[in-house]
C-alpha positions as a printed Julia matrix, in Angstrom:
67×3 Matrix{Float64}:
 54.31   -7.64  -234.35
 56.47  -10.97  -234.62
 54.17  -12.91  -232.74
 50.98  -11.27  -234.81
 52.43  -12.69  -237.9
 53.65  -15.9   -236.65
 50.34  -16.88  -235.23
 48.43  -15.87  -238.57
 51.02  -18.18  -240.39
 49.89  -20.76  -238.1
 46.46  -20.5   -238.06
 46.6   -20.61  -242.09
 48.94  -23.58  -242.15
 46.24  -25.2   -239.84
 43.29  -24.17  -241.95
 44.95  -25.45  -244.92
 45.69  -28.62  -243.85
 42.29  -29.44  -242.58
 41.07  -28.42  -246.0
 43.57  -30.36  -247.43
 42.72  -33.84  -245.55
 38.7   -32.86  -245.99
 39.21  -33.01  -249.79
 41.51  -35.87  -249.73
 38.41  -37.8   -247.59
 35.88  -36.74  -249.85
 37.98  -38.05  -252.97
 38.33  -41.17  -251.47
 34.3   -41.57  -250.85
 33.43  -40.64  -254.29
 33.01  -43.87  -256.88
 35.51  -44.59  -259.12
 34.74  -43.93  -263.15
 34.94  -47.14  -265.23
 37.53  -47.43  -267.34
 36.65  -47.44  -271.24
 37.86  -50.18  -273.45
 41.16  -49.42  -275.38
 40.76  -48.14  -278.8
 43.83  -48.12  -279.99
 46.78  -50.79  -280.41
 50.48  -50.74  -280.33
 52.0   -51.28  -284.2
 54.59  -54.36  -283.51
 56.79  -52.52  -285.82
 57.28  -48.99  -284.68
 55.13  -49.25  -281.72
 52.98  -46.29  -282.74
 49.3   -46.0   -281.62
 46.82  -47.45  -284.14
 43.3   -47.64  -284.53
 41.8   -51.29  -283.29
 40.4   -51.9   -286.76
 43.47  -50.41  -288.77
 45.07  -53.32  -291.65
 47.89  -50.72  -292.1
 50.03  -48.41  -289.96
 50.06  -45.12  -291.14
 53.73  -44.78  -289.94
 55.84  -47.15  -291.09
 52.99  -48.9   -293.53
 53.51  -52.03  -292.39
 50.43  -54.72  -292.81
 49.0   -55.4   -289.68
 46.39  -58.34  -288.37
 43.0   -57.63  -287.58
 41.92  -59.51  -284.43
């Protein structure tokens, strides 16, 4: 019964792994997405994400430049 056992833990240790490395292959083929522009900023003040076109952080209300 010990060897029964052993060799199904085997077998599924093997099977897994070959699934693993299949998907890990296939990942790698598939294109990359393009990243999206950012649409936020850091606030130099409290360093809390802002909207791009924001004049004024909502945290700390601080005025801040429009580029």
């Amino acid at each position: 019964n010990y060897g029964v056992f052993l060799n199904n833990v085997i077998d599924f240790l093997v099977i897994a792994l070959v699934i693993f490395l299949l998907i890990r292959a296939v990942n790698k083929m598939m294109p990359k997405a393009p990243e999206a522009p950012p649409q936020t900023k850091d606030c130099p003040y409290c360093l809390s994400k802002v909207p791009l076109k924001a004049t004024r952080c909502p945290f700390c209300t601080s005025e801040l430049r429009v580029e």
